Coordinates of C-alpha atoms in Angstrom, one line a residue:
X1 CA -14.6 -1.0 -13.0
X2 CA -13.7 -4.5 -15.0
X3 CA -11.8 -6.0 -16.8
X4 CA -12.3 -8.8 -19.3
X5 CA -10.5 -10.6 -21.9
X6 CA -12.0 -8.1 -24.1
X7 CA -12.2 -4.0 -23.7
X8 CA -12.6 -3.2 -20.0
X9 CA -14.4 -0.3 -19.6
X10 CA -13.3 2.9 -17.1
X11 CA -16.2 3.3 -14.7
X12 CA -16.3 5.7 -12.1
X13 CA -18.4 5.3 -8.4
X14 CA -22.0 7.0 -9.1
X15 CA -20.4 10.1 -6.7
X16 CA -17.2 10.8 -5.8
X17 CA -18.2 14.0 -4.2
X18 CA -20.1 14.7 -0.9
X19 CA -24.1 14.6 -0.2
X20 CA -26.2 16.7 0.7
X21 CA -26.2 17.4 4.1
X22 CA -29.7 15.5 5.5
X23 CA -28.7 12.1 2.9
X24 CA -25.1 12.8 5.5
X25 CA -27.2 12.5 8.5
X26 CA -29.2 10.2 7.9
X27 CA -26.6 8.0 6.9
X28 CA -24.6 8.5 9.7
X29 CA -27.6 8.0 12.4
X30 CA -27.6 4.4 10.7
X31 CA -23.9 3.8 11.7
X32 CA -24.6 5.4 15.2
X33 CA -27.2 2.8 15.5
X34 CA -25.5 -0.1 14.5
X35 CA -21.2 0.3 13.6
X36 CA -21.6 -3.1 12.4
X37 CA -23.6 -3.2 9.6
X38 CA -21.3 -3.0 6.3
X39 CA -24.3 -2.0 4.5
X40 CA -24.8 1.2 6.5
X41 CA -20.6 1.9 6.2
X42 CA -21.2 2.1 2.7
X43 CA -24.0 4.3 2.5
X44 CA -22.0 6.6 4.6
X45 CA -18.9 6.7 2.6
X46 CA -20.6 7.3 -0.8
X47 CA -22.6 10.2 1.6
X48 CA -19.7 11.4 2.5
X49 CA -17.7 11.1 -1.1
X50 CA -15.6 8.3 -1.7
X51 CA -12.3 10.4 -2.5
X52 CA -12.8 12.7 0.3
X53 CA -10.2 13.5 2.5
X54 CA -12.8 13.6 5.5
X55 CA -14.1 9.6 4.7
X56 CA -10.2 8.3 5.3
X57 CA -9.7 10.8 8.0
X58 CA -13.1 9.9 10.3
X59 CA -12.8 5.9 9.8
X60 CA -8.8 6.1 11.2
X61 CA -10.6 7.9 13.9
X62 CA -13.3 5.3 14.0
X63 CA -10.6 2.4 14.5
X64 CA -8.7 4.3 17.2
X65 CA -12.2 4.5 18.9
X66 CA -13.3 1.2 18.3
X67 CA -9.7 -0.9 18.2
X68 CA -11.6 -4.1 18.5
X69 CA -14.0 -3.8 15.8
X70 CA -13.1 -5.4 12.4
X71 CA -16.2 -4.1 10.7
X72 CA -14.9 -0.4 10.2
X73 CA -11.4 -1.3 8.5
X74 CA -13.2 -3.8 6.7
X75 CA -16.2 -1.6 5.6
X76 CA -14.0 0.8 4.1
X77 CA -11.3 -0.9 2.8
X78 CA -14.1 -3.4 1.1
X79 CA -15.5 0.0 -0.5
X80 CA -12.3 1.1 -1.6
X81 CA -11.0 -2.3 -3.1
X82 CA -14.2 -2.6 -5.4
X83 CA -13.9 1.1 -6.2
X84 CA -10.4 -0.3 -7.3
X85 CA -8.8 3.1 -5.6
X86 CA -5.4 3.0 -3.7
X87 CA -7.1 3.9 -0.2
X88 CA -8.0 0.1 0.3
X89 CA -4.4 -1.6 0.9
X90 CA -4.3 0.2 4.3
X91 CA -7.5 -0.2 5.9
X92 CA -7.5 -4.1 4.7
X93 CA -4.1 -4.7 6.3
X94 CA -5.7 -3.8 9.5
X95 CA -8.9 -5.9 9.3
X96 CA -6.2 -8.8 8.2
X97 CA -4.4 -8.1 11.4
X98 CA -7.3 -8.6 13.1
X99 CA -8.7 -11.4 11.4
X100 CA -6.1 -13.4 9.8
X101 CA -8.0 -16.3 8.8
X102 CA -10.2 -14.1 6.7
X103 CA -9.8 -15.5 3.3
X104 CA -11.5 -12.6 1.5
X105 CA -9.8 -10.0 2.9
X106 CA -6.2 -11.6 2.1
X107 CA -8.0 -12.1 -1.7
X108 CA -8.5 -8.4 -1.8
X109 CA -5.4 -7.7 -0.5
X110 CA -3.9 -9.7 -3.5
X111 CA -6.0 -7.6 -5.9
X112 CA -4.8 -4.6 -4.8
X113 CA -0.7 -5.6 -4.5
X114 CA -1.3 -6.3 -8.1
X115 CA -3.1 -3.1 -9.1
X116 CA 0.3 -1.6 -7.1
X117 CA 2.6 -4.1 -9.4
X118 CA 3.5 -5.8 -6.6
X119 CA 3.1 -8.9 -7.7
X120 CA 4.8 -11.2 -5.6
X121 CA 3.2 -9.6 -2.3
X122 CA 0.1 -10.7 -4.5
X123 CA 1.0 -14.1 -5.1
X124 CA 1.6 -13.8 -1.2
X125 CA -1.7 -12.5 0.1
X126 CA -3.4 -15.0 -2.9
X127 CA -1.6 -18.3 -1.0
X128 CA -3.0 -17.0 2.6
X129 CA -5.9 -16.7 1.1
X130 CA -6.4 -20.4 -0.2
X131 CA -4.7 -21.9 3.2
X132 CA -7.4 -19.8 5.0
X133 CA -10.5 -21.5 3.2
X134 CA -8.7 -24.9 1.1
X135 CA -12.0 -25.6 -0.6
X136 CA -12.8 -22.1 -2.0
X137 CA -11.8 -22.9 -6.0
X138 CA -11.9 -19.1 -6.5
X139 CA -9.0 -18.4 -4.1
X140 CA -7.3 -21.6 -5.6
X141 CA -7.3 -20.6 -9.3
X142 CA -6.4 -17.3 -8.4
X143 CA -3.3 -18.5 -6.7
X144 CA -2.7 -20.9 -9.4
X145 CA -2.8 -18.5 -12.5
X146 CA 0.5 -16.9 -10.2
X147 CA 2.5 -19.7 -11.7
X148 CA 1.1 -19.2 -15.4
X149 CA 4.3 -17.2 -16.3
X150 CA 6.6 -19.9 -15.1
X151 CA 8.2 -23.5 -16.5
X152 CA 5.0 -23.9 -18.7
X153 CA 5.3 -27.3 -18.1
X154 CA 5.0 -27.4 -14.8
X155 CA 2.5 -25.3 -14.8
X156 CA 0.3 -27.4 -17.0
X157 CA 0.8 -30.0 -14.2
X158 CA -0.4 -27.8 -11.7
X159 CA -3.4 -27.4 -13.9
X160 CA -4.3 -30.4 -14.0
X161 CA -3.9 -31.7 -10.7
X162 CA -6.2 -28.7 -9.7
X163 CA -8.7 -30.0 -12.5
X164 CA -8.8 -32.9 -10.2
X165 CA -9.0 -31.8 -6.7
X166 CA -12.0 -29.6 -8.2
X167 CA -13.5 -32.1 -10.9
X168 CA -17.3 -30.0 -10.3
X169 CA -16.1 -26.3 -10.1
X170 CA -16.1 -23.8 -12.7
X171 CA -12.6 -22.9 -11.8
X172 CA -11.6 -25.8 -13.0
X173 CA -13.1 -25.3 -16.2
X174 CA -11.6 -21.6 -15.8
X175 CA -8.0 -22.9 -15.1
X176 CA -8.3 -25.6 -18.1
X177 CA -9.7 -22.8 -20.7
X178 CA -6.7 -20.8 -19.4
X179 CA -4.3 -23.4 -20.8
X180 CA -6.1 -24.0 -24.0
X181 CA -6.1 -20.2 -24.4
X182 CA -2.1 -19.3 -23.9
X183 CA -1.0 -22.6 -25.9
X184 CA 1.4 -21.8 -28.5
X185 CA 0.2 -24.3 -31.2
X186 CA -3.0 -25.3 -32.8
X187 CA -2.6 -29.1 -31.6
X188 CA -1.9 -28.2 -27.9
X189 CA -4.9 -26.3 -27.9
X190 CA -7.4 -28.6 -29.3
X191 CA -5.9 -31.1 -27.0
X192 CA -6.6 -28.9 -23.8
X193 CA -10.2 -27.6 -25.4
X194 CA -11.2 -31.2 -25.8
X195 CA -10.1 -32.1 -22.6
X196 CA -12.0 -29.0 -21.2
X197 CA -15.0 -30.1 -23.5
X198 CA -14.7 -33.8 -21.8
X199 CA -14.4 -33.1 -18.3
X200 CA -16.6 -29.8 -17.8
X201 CA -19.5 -30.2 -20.0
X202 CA -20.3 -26.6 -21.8
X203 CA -23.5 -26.9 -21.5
X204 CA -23.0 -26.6 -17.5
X205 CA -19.8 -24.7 -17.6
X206 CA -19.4 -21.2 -19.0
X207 CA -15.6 -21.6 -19.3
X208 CA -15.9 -24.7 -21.2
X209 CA -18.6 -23.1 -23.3
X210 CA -16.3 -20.1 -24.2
X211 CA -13.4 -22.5 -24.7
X212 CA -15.7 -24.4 -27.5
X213 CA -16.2 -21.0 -29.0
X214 CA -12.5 -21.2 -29.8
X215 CA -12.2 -24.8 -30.5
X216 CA -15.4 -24.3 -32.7
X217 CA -13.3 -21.8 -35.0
X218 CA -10.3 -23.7 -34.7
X219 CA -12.3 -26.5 -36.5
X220 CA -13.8 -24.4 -39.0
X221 CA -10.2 -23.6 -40.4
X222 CA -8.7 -27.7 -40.2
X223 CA -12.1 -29.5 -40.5
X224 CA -15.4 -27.7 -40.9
X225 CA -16.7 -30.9 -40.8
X226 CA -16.0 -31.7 -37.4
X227 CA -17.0 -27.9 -36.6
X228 CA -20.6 -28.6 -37.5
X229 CA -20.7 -31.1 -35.3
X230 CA -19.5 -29.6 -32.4
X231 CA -21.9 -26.8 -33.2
X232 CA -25.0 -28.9 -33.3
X233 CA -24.0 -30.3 -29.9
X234 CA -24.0 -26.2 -28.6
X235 CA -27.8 -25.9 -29.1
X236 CA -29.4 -22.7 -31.2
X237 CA -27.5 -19.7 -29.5
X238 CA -27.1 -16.7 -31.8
X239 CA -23.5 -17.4 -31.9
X240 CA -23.9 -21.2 -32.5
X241 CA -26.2 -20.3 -35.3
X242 CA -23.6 -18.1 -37.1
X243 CA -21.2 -20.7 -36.6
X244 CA -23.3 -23.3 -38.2
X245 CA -23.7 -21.1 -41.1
X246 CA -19.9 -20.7 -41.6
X247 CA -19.4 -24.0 -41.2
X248 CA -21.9 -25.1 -43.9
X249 CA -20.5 -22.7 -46.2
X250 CA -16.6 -23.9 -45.7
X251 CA -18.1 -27.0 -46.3
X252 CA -19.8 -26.2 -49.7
X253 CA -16.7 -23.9 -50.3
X254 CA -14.5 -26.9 -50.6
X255 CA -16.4 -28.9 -52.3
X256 CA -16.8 -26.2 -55.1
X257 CA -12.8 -25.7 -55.1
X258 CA -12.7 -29.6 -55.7
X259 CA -14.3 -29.2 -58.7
X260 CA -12.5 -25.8 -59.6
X261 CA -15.5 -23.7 -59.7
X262 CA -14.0 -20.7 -57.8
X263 CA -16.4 -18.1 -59.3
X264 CA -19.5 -20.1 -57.4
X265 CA -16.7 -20.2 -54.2
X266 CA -16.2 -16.6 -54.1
X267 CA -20.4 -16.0 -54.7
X268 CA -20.4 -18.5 -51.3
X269 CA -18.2 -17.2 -49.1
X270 CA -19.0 -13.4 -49.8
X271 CA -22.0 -14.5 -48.2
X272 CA -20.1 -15.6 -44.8
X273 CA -21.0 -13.4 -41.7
X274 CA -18.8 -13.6 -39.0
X275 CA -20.1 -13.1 -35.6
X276 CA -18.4 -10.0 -33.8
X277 CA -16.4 -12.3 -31.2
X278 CA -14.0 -14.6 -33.3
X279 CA -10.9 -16.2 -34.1
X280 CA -11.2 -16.9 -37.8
X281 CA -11.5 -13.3 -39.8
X282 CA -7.8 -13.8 -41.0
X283 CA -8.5 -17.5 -42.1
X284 CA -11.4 -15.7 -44.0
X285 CA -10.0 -13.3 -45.5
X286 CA -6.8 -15.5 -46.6
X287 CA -9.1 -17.8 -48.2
X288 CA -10.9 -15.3 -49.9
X289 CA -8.2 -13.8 -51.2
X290 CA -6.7 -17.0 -52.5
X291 CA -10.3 -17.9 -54.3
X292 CA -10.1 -14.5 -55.8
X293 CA -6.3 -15.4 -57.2
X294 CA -7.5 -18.9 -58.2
X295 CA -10.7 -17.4 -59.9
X296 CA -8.4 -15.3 -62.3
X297 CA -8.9 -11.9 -60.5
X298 CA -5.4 -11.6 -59.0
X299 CA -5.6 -7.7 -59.1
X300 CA -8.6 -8.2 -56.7
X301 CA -6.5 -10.3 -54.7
X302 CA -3.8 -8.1 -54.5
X303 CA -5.8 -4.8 -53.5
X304 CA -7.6 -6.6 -50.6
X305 CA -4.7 -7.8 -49.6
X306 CA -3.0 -4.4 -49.8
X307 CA -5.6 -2.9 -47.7
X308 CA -5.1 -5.2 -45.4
X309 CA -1.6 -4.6 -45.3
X310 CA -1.6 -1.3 -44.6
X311 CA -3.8 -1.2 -41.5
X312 CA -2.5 -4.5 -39.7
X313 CA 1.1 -5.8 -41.6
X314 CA 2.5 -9.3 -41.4
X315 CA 5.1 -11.3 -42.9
X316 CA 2.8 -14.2 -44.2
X317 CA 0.3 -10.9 -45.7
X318 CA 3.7 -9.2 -47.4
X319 CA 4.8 -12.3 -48.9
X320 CA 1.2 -12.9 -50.7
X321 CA 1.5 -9.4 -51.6
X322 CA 4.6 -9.5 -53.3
X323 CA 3.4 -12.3 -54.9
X324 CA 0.0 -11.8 -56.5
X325 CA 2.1 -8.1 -56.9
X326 CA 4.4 -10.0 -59.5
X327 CA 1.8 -11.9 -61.0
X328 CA 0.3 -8.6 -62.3
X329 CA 3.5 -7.3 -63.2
X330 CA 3.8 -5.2 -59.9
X331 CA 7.5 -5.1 -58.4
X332 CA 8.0 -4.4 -54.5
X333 CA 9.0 -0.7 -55.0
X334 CA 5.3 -0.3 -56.3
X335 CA 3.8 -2.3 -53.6
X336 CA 5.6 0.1 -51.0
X337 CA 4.5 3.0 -53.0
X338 CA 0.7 1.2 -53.1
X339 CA 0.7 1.0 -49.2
X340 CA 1.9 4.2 -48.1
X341 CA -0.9 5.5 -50.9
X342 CA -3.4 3.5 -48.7
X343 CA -2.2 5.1 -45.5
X344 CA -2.2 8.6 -46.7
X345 CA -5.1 8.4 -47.9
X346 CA -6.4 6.9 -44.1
X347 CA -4.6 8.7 -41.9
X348 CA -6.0 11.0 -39.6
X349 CA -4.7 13.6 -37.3
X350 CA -4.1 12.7 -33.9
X351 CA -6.9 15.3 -31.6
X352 CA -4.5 17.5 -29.8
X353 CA -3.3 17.0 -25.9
X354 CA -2.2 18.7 -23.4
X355 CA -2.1 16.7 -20.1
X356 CA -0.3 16.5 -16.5
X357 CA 2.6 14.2 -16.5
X358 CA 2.4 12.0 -13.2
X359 CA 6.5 12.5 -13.1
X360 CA 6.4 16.4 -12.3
X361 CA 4.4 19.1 -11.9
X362 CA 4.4 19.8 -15.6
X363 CA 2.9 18.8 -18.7
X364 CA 3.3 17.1 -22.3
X365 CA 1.0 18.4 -25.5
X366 CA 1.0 16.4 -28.6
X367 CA 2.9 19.1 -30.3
X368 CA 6.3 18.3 -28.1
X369 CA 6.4 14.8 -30.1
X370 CA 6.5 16.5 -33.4
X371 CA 9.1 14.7 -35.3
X372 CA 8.7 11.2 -32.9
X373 CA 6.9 8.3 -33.7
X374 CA 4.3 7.9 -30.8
X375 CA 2.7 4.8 -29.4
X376 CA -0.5 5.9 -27.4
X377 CA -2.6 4.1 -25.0
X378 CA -5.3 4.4 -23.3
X379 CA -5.3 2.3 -19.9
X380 CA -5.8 2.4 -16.0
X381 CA -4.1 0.6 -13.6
X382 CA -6.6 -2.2 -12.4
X383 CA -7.1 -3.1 -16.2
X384 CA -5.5 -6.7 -17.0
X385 CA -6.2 -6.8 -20.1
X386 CA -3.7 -3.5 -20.1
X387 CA -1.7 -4.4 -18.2
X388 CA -1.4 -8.2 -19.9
X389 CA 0.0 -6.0 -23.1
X390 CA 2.3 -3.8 -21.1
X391 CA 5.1 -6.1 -21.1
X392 CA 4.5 -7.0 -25.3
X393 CA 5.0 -3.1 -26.0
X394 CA 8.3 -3.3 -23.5
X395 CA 10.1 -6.3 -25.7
X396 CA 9.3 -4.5 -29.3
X397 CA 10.7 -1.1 -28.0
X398 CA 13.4 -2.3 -26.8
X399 CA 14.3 -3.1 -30.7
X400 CA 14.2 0.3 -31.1
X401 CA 16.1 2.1 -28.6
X402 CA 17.6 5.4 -29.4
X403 CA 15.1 6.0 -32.3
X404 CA 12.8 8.5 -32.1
X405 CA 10.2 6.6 -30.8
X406 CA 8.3 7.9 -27.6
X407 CA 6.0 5.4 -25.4
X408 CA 2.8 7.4 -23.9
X409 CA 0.1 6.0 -21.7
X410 CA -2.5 7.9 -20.5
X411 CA -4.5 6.8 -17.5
X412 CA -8.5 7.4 -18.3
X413 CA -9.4 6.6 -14.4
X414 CA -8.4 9.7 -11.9
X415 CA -9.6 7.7 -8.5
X416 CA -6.7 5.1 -9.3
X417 CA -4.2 7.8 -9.6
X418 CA -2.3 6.6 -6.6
X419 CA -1.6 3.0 -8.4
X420 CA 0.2 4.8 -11.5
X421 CA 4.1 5.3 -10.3
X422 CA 4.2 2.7 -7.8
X423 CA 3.1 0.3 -10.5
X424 CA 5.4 1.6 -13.3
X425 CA 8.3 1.6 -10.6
X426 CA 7.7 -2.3 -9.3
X427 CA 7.4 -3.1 -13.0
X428 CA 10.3 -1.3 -14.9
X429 CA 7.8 -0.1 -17.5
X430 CA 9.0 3.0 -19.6
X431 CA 5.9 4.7 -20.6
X432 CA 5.6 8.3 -20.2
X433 CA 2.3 8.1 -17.7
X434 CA 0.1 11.3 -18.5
X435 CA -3.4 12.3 -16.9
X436 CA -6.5 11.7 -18.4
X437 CA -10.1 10.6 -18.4
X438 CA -12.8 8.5 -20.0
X439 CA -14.6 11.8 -21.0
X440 CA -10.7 12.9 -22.6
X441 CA -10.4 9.8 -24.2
X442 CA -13.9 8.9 -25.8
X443 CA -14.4 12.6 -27.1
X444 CA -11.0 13.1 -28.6
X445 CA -10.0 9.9 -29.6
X446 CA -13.4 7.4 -29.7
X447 CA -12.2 5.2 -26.6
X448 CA -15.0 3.1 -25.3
X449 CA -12.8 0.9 -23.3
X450 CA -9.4 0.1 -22.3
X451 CA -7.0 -1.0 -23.7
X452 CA -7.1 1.1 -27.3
X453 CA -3.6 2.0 -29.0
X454 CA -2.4 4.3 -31.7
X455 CA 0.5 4.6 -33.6
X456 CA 1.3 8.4 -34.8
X457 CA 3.7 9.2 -37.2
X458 CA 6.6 12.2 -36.6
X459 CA 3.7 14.8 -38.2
X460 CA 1.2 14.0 -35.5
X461 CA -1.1 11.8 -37.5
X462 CA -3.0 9.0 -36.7
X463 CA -1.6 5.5 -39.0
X464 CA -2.5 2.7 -37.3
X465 CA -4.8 1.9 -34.9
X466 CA -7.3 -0.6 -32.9
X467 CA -4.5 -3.1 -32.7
X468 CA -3.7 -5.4 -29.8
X469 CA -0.4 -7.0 -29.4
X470 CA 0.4 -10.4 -27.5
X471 CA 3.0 -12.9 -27.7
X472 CA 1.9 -13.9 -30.7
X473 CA 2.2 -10.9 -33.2
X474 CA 5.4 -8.8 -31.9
X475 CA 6.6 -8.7 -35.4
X476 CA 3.0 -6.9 -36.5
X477 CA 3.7 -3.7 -33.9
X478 CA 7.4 -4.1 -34.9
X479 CA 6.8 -4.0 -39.0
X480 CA 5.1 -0.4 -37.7
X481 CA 6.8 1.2 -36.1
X482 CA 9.5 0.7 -38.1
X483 CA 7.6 1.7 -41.2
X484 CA 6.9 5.1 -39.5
X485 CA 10.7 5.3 -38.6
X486 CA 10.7 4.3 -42.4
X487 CA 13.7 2.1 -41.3
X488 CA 14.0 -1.5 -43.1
X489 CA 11.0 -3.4 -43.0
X490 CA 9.7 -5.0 -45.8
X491 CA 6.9 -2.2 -46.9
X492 CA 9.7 0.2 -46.9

């Protein structure tokens, strides 16, 4: 199972469940031969089933019998750590005991104290790591990025001297993209994309190549210009080639506005095609919109941006609405009434549930929330990209405690089960933690990859979804939720 900056998808082992019994024999005759090849230890335990019982209990048996040898902790806790399952923490302990100046085995043990939520036992295990192997760059970012939450300025010191005590790694480039990535304003990040751009050249680096993906459509929004050119320096990729396209476009696109000719500006950028990665569909749209406005068809204007409204609200969005509303002689009691029209007429009914609650034996179905506003996610434990959001969702309900607004996560992964309360615990998360799968969560709600969130209103149906929320839009998850609540907000 992974996890990316995008959707992370739940994969299961390819068995979880035992052999049959000559594939069992034959794999154990291999260990019997040899109980130090890691090879045949993992051909046995996915024999034997990785979640069985019998695999934990005949490898403690296995180290009692062989005390000395590091390969059968190892073998299994190496199994378990990139099945991402709770088993591993124990069994890689003991191989650390034994071999403390293993650098791997203290970098797994940091990936799983994070998968727990322990997080400082993972900054921990990720600093042993780098002191047992200083010139491994992949144990060295990992520690590093343990300081990303801090003073962000010191951090961006640390950043850089790492940059230069690994001037030819790609987790340098890594560390540097990170930076660009999390700055809070345009400027900072086309400083640290440039400076990524200078000193890891993208077309040797795959961080710095994905970092001039993002300074690419930065530039396409301040100086298309300067875009093209960066984009003829990135070669013919399919991306690049979109890119260039968009850029030549914007460019022509100006140029018409210059001369007022807005009609032959809309005709130019309904052509745009934006590649399914981006950063630059809202500067689209916003400029579309405004050439519509400009061009006389202000009604246009206003329905696009109504629609847009209603799935994904914002404050810059409503105040252009409210605008191009009263241009048309629409007041902001009609533009409510105009939105809530939109949602209606898009909302669906939220596929039923009825699933095991990790808290008790018991269970919560969809129908208990009747008459709550739900936030629903889909998410497993090992999944940063979920568990990057968890803490977003925690400082926008905390706006709204003692409303009738209930938090629900439901884990899609069964072998990480074991992760779920420990990791809610160490974090002080307050999602209700239900029991799921990928099979639940593609069939009854079209999850292909974690995280995916819905917003249901208090009669079970479906209002918003496919949103992500980071430190940058709060306000979009909180103009929701309130809207549901139908408590002040501005489409209210």
């Amino acid at each position: 199972m992974t996890c990316s900056a995008g959707h992370a998808l739940a994969q299961t082992p390819v068995r979880t469940g035992p052999a049959p019994a000559d594939e069992i024999k034959k794999a154990r005759l291999a260990l019997d031969t040899n109980m130090n090849n890691m090879a045949a230890h993992k051909t046995y335990i996915y024999a034997m089933g990785i979640n069985t019982q019998q695999v934990v209990d005949q490898y403690r048996e296995w180290m009692k019998k062989y005390p000395e040898n590091v390969t059968v902790p190892l073998s299994i806790g190496t199994v378990y750590y990139n099945a991402e399952m709770p088993q591993a923490g124990e069994f890689l302990l003991r191989a650390a005991a034994m071999e403390p100046g293993n650098a791997n085995i203290w970098s797994m043990l940091s990936g799983d104290a994070f998968t727990w939520g322990q997080m400082d036992l993972a900054t921990e295990y990720q600093q042993k790591a780098t002191l047992a192997d200083p010139s491994n760059a992949r144990y060295a970012v990992s520690y590093l990025r343990s300081f990303e939450d801090g003073d962000p300025d010191v951090y961006k010191q640390k950043v850089f001297d790492f940059v230069k005590r690994f001037p030819e790694s790609e987790s340098g480039a890594q560390a540097l993209f990170g930076l660009g990535e999390h700055a809070a304003n345009r400027t900072d990040k086309i400083n640290y994309f440039e400076e990524l751009r200078k000193l890891y050249p993208p077309q040797k680096f795959n961080w710095s190549a994905s970092g001039m993906i993002a300074l690419a459509d930065i530039y396409l929004q301040t100086d298309p210009e300067k875009a093209l050119a960066l984009i003829n320096e990135m070669g013919e990729g399919k991306t690049w080639k979109m890119r260039k396209q968009i850029a030549e476009s914007l460019i022509q696109i100006n140029k018409l506005e210059q001369t007022q000719n807005y009609k032959d500006a809309l005709v130019e950028i309904n052509q745009v095609k934006l590649p399914r990665f981006n950063y630059i569909n809202d500067f689209i749209f916003l400029k579309k919109t405004a050439l519509l406005e400009k061009s006389g068809d202000v009604k246009a204007a206003y329905d696009s941006l109504a629609v847009r409204f209603a799935k994904l609200p914002t404050d810059e969005l409503y105040t252009l609405l409210a605008l191009y509303g009263k241009k048309i002689g629409i007041d902001k009691n009609q533009v409510t009434k105009d939105i809530e029209t939109i949602r209606k007429n898009t909302a669906v009914a939220a596929s039923p549930f009825d699933l095991g609650l990790y808290t008790s034996n018991g269970k919560l179905n969809l129908k208990d929330l009747k008459g709550k506003v739900v936030l629903l996610t889909f998410w497993f434990p090992a999944c940063s990209p979920c568990r990057a959001e968890f803490p977003h969702f925690e400082a926008v309900l905390n706006k709204f405690k003692g409303d009738d607004v209930v938090y629900v996560g439901i884990d899609v992964s069964p072998l990480q089960d074991g992760y779920v309360i420990p990791l809610i615990k160490n974090n002080k998360y307050s999602f209700i933690p239900l029991r799921g799968n990928s099979e639940f969560a593609l069939k009854n709600y079209g999850v292909q990859g974690e995280p995916e969130n819905f917003l249901i209103d208090k009669d079970g149906k479906i209002i918003f979804s496919g949103f992500r929320i980071d430190n940058t839009n709060h306000r979009t998850l909180e103009l929701m939720i309130a809207t549901l609540l139908q408590k002040g907000g501005q489409n209210n």
